[in-house]
Amino acid sequence: MALQLPEAGTLTEKASAVLRAASDGLLGPSQAAQLIAALATMAKISEVDELASRVAELEARHGNA
């Protein structure tokens, strides 16, 4: 059975699905750790994207482009 992560879910929901799959024996500990690490990386990327968007918005408001 393949792990199904919620496509539209939040990163927290996806991480919970990974942990649930690991606790149910569908994933091994190392597989779960790799998936959680990948989700953590996605969270960092998302944070950088959001910050870049906010900076661009502030620069546009204040004429600093």
PDB file of N, CA and C in Angstrom:
ATOM      1  N   MET A   1       0.849  -1.186   0.000  1.00  0.00           N
ATOM      2  CA  MET A   1       0.000   0.000   0.000  1.00  0.00           C
ATOM      3  C   MET A   1       0.890   1.244   0.000  1.00  0.00           C
ATOM      4  N   ALA A   2       0.613   2.159  -0.895  1.00  0.00           N
ATOM      5  CA  ALA A   2       1.386   3.399  -0.990  1.00  0.00           C
ATOM      6  C   ALA A   2       0.840   4.426  -0.005  1.00  0.00           C
ATOM      7  N   LEU A   3       1.728   5.216   0.522  1.00  0.00           N
ATOM      8  CA  LEU A   3       1.334   6.283   1.436  1.00  0.00           C
ATOM      9  C   LEU A   3       0.649   7.386   0.646  1.00  0.00           C
ATOM     10  N   GLN A   4      -0.512   7.797   1.090  1.00  0.00           N
ATOM     11  CA  GLN A   4      -1.247   8.876   0.447  1.00  0.00           C
ATOM     12  C   GLN A   4      -1.221  10.101   1.355  1.00  0.00           C
ATOM     13  N   LEU A   5      -0.467  11.119   0.937  1.00  0.00           N
ATOM     14  CA  LEU A   5      -0.456  12.370   1.689  1.00  0.00           C
ATOM     15  C   LEU A   5      -1.588  13.243   1.172  1.00  0.00           C
ATOM     16  N   PRO A   6      -2.225  13.995   2.066  1.00  0.00           N
ATOM     17  CA  PRO A   6      -3.294  14.886   1.612  1.00  0.00           C
ATOM     18  C   PRO A   6      -2.726  15.930   0.655  1.00  0.00           C
ATOM     19  N   GLU A   7      -3.188  15.912  -0.596  1.00  0.00           N
ATOM     20  CA  GLU A   7      -2.625  16.795  -1.612  1.00  0.00           C
ATOM     21  C   GLU A   7      -2.848  18.264  -1.266  1.00  0.00           C
ATOM     22  N   ALA A   8      -4.025  18.590  -0.797  1.00  0.00           N
ATOM     23  CA  ALA A   8      -4.338  19.978  -0.475  1.00  0.00           C
ATOM     24  C   ALA A   8      -4.099  20.291   0.999  1.00  0.00           C
ATOM     25  N   GLY A   9      -3.580  19.339   1.733  1.00  0.00           N
ATOM     26  CA  GLY A   9      -3.395  19.536   3.161  1.00  0.00           C
ATOM     27  C   GLY A   9      -2.217  20.431   3.491  1.00  0.00           C
ATOM     28  N   THR A  10      -2.192  20.862   4.728  1.00  0.00           N
ATOM     29  CA  THR A  10      -1.076  21.668   5.211  1.00  0.00           C
ATOM     30  C   THR A  10       0.134  20.767   5.438  1.00  0.00           C
ATOM     31  N   LEU A  11       1.281  21.381   5.626  1.00  0.00           N
ATOM     32  CA  LEU A  11       2.480  20.598   5.932  1.00  0.00           C
ATOM     33  C   LEU A  11       2.303  19.828   7.240  1.00  0.00           C
ATOM     34  N   THR A  12       1.603  20.419   8.190  1.00  0.00           N
ATOM     35  CA  THR A  12       1.337  19.744   9.461  1.00  0.00           C
ATOM     36  C   THR A  12       0.484  18.504   9.242  1.00  0.00           C
ATOM     37  N   GLU A  13      -0.530  18.622   8.396  1.00  0.00           N
ATOM     38  CA  GLU A  13      -1.382  17.467   8.099  1.00  0.00           C
ATOM     39  C   GLU A  13      -0.594  16.374   7.379  1.00  0.00           C
ATOM     40  N   LYS A  14       0.289  16.788   6.490  1.00  0.00           N
ATOM     41  CA  LYS A  14       1.109  15.817   5.770  1.00  0.00           C
ATOM     42  C   LYS A  14       2.073  15.109   6.720  1.00  0.00           C
ATOM     43  N   ALA A  15       2.687  15.867   7.622  1.00  0.00           N
ATOM     44  CA  ALA A  15       3.595  15.267   8.604  1.00  0.00           C
ATOM     45  C   ALA A  15       2.836  14.308   9.515  1.00  0.00           C
ATOM     46  N   SER A  16       1.633  14.681   9.896  1.00  0.00           N
ATOM     47  CA  SER A  16       0.816  13.794  10.732  1.00  0.00           C
ATOM     48  C   SER A  16       0.500  12.498  10.002  1.00  0.00           C
ATOM     49  N   ALA A  17       0.232  12.588   8.701  1.00  0.00           N
ATOM     50  CA  ALA A  17      -0.042  11.387   7.908  1.00  0.00           C
ATOM     51  C   ALA A  17       1.186  10.481   7.856  1.00  0.00           C
ATOM     52  N   VAL A  18       2.362  11.078   7.743  1.00  0.00           N
ATOM     53  CA  VAL A  18       3.601  10.294   7.732  1.00  0.00           C
ATOM     54  C   VAL A  18       3.787   9.593   9.078  1.00  0.00           C
ATOM     55  N   LEU A  19       3.604  10.326  10.159  1.00  0.00           N
ATOM     56  CA  LEU A  19       3.771   9.727  11.488  1.00  0.00           C
ATOM     57  C   LEU A  19       2.744   8.633  11.741  1.00  0.00           C
ATOM     58  N   ARG A  20       1.520   8.853  11.283  1.00  0.00           N
ATOM     59  CA  ARG A  20       0.474   7.848  11.427  1.00  0.00           C
ATOM     60  C   ARG A  20       0.847   6.580  10.643  1.00  0.00           C
ATOM     61  N   ALA A  21       1.342   6.771   9.421  1.00  0.00           N
ATOM     62  CA  ALA A  21       1.748   5.628   8.600  1.00  0.00           C
ATOM     63  C   ALA A  21       2.898   4.866   9.256  1.00  0.00           C
ATOM     64  N   ALA A  22       3.814   5.593   9.866  1.00  0.00           N
ATOM     65  CA  ALA A  22       4.928   4.938  10.560  1.00  0.00           C
ATOM     66  C   ALA A  22       4.421   4.163  11.775  1.00  0.00           C
ATOM     67  N   SER A  23       3.517   4.765  12.519  1.00  0.00           N
ATOM     68  CA  SER A  23       3.007   4.074  13.710  1.00  0.00           C
ATOM     69  C   SER A  23       2.141   2.874  13.342  1.00  0.00           C
ATOM     70  N   ASP A  24       1.530   2.908  12.152  1.00  0.00           N
ATOM     71  CA  ASP A  24       0.727   1.776  11.674  1.00  0.00           C
ATOM     72  C   ASP A  24       1.577   0.705  10.997  1.00  0.00           C
ATOM     73  N   GLY A  25       2.881   0.954  10.882  1.00  0.00           N
ATOM     74  CA  GLY A  25       3.774  -0.016  10.275  1.00  0.00           C
ATOM     75  C   GLY A  25       3.831   0.035   8.760  1.00  0.00           C
ATOM     76  N   LEU A  26       3.234   1.061   8.161  1.00  0.00           N
ATOM     77  CA  LEU A  26       3.252   1.191   6.699  1.00  0.00           C
ATOM     78  C   LEU A  26       4.567   1.768   6.194  1.00  0.00           C
ATOM     79  N   LEU A  27       5.273   2.477   7.066  1.00  0.00           N
ATOM     80  CA  LEU A  27       6.578   3.057   6.737  1.00  0.00           C
ATOM     81  C   LEU A  27       7.567   2.652   7.815  1.00  0.00           C
ATOM     82  N   GLY A  28       8.791   2.443   7.398  1.00  0.00           N
ATOM     83  CA  GLY A  28       9.843   2.203   8.367  1.00  0.00           C
ATOM     84  C   GLY A  28      10.289   3.519   8.982  1.00  0.00           C
ATOM     85  N   PRO A  29      10.971   3.462  10.112  1.00  0.00           N
ATOM     86  CA  PRO A  29      11.426   4.688  10.765  1.00  0.00           C
ATOM     87  C   PRO A  29      12.306   5.561   9.872  1.00  0.00           C
ATOM     88  N   SER A  30      13.195   4.948   9.105  1.00  0.00           N
ATOM     89  CA  SER A  30      14.078   5.755   8.252  1.00  0.00           C
ATOM     90  C   SER A  30      13.304   6.397   7.107  1.00  0.00           C
ATOM     91  N   GLN A  31      12.322   5.684   6.566  1.00  0.00           N
ATOM     92  CA  GLN A  31      11.483   6.271   5.516  1.00  0.00           C
ATOM     93  C   GLN A  31      10.690   7.452   6.066  1.00  0.00           C
ATOM     94  N   ALA A  32      10.119   7.269   7.240  1.00  0.00           N
ATOM     95  CA  ALA A  32       9.346   8.343   7.862  1.00  0.00           C
ATOM     96  C   ALA A  32      10.241   9.545   8.139  1.00  0.00           C
ATOM     97  N   ALA A  33      11.443   9.295   8.629  1.00  0.00           N
ATOM     98  CA  ALA A  33      12.375  10.392   8.917  1.00  0.00           C
ATOM     99  C   ALA A  33      12.732  11.148   7.646  1.00  0.00           C
ATOM    100  N   GLN A  34      12.938  10.429   6.553  1.00  0.00           N
ATOM    101  CA  GLN A  34      13.257  11.089   5.283  1.00  0.00           C
ATOM    102  C   GLN A  34      12.091  11.942   4.797  1.00  0.00           C
ATOM    103  N   LEU A  35      10.885  11.420   4.918  1.00  0.00           N
ATOM    104  CA  LEU A  35       9.714  12.190   4.486  1.00  0.00           C
ATOM    105  C   LEU A  35       9.498  13.419   5.367  1.00  0.00           C
ATOM    106  N   ILE A  36       9.682  13.258   6.672  1.00  0.00           N
ATOM    107  CA  ILE A  36       9.543  14.403   7.579  1.00  0.00           C
ATOM    108  C   ILE A  36      10.609  15.446   7.262  1.00  0.00           C
ATOM    109  N   ALA A  37      11.823  15.015   6.968  1.00  0.00           N
ATOM    110  CA  ALA A  37      12.891  15.953   6.601  1.00  0.00           C
ATOM    111  C   ALA A  37      12.539  16.683   5.310  1.00  0.00           C
ATOM    112  N   ALA A  38      11.970  15.970   4.349  1.00  0.00           N
ATOM    113  CA  ALA A  38      11.558  16.609   3.097  1.00  0.00           C
ATOM    114  C   ALA A  38      10.459  17.635   3.352  1.00  0.00           C
ATOM    115  N   LEU A  39       9.521  17.303   4.219  1.00  0.00           N
ATOM    116  CA  LEU A  39       8.459  18.256   4.559  1.00  0.00           C
ATOM    117  C   LEU A  39       9.028  19.474   5.286  1.00  0.00           C
ATOM    118  N   ALA A  40      10.023  19.262   6.143  1.00  0.00           N
ATOM    119  CA  ALA A  40      10.665  20.381   6.837  1.00  0.00           C
ATOM    120  C   ALA A  40      11.366  21.294   5.839  1.00  0.00           C
ATOM    121  N   THR A  41      11.992  20.708   4.837  1.00  0.00           N
ATOM    122  CA  THR A  41      12.630  21.504   3.789  1.00  0.00           C
ATOM    123  C   THR A  41      11.583  22.297   3.021  1.00  0.00           C
ATOM    124  N   MET A  42      10.455  21.665   2.728  1.00  0.00           N
ATOM    125  CA  MET A  42       9.368  22.374   2.041  1.00  0.00           C
ATOM    126  C   MET A  42       8.869  23.549   2.889  1.00  0.00           C
ATOM    127  N   ALA A  43       8.811  23.358   4.199  1.00  0.00           N
ATOM    128  CA  ALA A  43       8.377  24.436   5.085  1.00  0.00           C
ATOM    129  C   ALA A  43       9.341  25.610   5.014  1.00  0.00           C
ATOM    130  N   LYS A  44      10.638  25.328   4.980  1.00  0.00           N
ATOM    131  CA  LYS A  44      11.639  26.394   4.884  1.00  0.00           C
ATOM    132  C   LYS A  44      11.530  27.121   3.550  1.00  0.00           C
ATOM    133  N   ILE A  45      11.340  26.362   2.473  1.00  0.00           N
ATOM    134  CA  ILE A  45      11.186  26.972   1.149  1.00  0.00           C
ATOM    135  C   ILE A  45       9.951  27.861   1.127  1.00  0.00           C
ATOM    136  N   SER A  46       8.862  27.373   1.680  1.00  0.00           N
ATOM    137  CA  SER A  46       7.623  28.145   1.729  1.00  0.00           C
ATOM    138  C   SER A  46       7.810  29.428   2.535  1.00  0.00           C
ATOM    139  N   GLU A  47       8.534  29.331   3.639  1.00  0.00           N
ATOM    140  CA  GLU A  47       8.801  30.501   4.476  1.00  0.00           C
ATOM    141  C   GLU A  47       9.618  31.543   3.711  1.00  0.00           C
ATOM    142  N   VAL A  48      10.636  31.104   2.990  1.00  0.00           N
ATOM    143  CA  VAL A  48      11.458  32.026   2.201  1.00  0.00           C
ATOM    144  C   VAL A  48      10.611  32.687   1.116  1.00  0.00           C
ATOM    145  N   ASP A  49       9.765  31.897   0.446  1.00  0.00           N
ATOM    146  CA  ASP A  49       8.883  32.459  -0.580  1.00  0.00           C
ATOM    147  C   ASP A  49       7.962  33.524   0.005  1.00  0.00           C
ATOM    148  N   GLU A  50       7.387  33.230   1.169  1.00  0.00           N
ATOM    149  CA  GLU A  50       6.483  34.179   1.810  1.00  0.00           C
ATOM    150  C   GLU A  50       7.222  35.458   2.205  1.00  0.00           C
ATOM    151  N   LEU A  51       8.413  35.317   2.766  1.00  0.00           N
ATOM    152  CA  LEU A  51       9.192  36.495   3.156  1.00  0.00           C
ATOM    153  C   LEU A  51       9.592  37.326   1.940  1.00  0.00           C
ATOM    154  N   ALA A  52       9.983  36.669   0.854  1.00  0.00           N
ATOM    155  CA  ALA A  52      10.342  37.390  -0.369  1.00  0.00           C
ATOM    156  C   ALA A  52       9.142  38.152  -0.908  1.00  0.00           C
ATOM    157  N   SER A  53       7.979  37.539  -0.847  1.00  0.00           N
ATOM    158  CA  SER A  53       6.756  38.198  -1.299  1.00  0.00           C
ATOM    159  C   SER A  53       6.441  39.415  -0.436  1.00  0.00           C
ATOM    160  N   ARG A  54       6.606  39.269   0.865  1.00  0.00           N
ATOM    161  CA  ARG A  54       6.346  40.396   1.770  1.00  0.00           C
ATOM    162  C   ARG A  54       7.323  41.543   1.531  1.00  0.00           C
ATOM    163  N   VAL A  55       8.593  41.218   1.322  1.00  0.00           N
ATOM    164  CA  VAL A  55       9.597  42.252   1.054  1.00  0.00           C
ATOM    165  C   VAL A  55       9.262  42.973  -0.245  1.00  0.00           C
ATOM    166  N   ALA A  56       8.907  42.221  -1.277  1.00  0.00           N
ATOM    167  CA  ALA A  56       8.556  42.830  -2.561  1.00  0.00           C
ATOM    168  C   ALA A  56       7.350  43.744  -2.412  1.00  0.00           C
ATOM    169  N   GLU A  57       6.373  43.324  -1.627  1.00  0.00           N
ATOM    170  CA  GLU A  57       5.182  44.146  -1.391  1.00  0.00           C
ATOM    171  C   GLU A  57       5.551  45.431  -0.656  1.00  0.00           C
ATOM    172  N   LEU A  58       6.390  45.328   0.362  1.00  0.00           N
ATOM    173  CA  LEU A  58       6.820  46.516   1.102  1.00  0.00           C
ATOM    174  C   LEU A  58       7.620  47.462   0.212  1.00  0.00           C
ATOM    175  N   GLU A  59       8.494  46.904  -0.610  1.00  0.00           N
ATOM    176  CA  GLU A  59       9.277  47.740  -1.523  1.00  0.00           C
ATOM    177  C   GLU A  59       8.374  48.441  -2.531  1.00  0.00           C
ATOM    178  N   ALA A  60       7.363  47.749  -3.013  1.00  0.00           N
ATOM    179  CA  ALA A  60       6.433  48.355  -3.970  1.00  0.00           C
ATOM    180  C   ALA A  60       5.650  49.490  -3.318  1.00  0.00           C
ATOM    181  N   ARG A  61       5.265  49.314  -2.069  1.00  0.00           N
ATOM    182  CA  ARG A  61       4.515  50.354  -1.354  1.00  0.00           C
ATOM    183  C   ARG A  61       5.361  51.604  -1.130  1.00  0.00           C
ATOM    184  N   HIS A  62       6.651  51.396  -0.908  1.00  0.00           N
ATOM    185  CA  HIS A  62       7.530  52.513  -0.567  1.00  0.00           C
ATOM    186  C   HIS A  62       8.407  52.959  -1.726  1.00  0.00           C
ATOM    187  N   GLY A  63       8.150  52.423  -2.914  1.00  0.00           N
ATOM    188  CA  GLY A  63       8.881  52.850  -4.100  1.00  0.00           C
ATOM    189  C   GLY A  63      10.321  52.407  -4.153  1.00  0.00           C
ATOM    190  N   ASN A  64      10.675  51.353  -3.448  1.00  0.00           N
ATOM    191  CA  ASN A  64      12.050  50.828  -3.452  1.00  0.00           C
ATOM    192  C   ASN A  64      12.079  49.511  -4.219  1.00  0.00           C
ATOM    193  N   ALA A  65      12.303  49.588  -5.493  1.00  0.00           N
ATOM    194  CA  ALA A  65      12.305  48.332  -6.258  1.00  0.00           C
ATOM    195  C   ALA A  65      13.666  47.984  -6.778  1.00  0.00           C
TER     196      ALA A  65
END
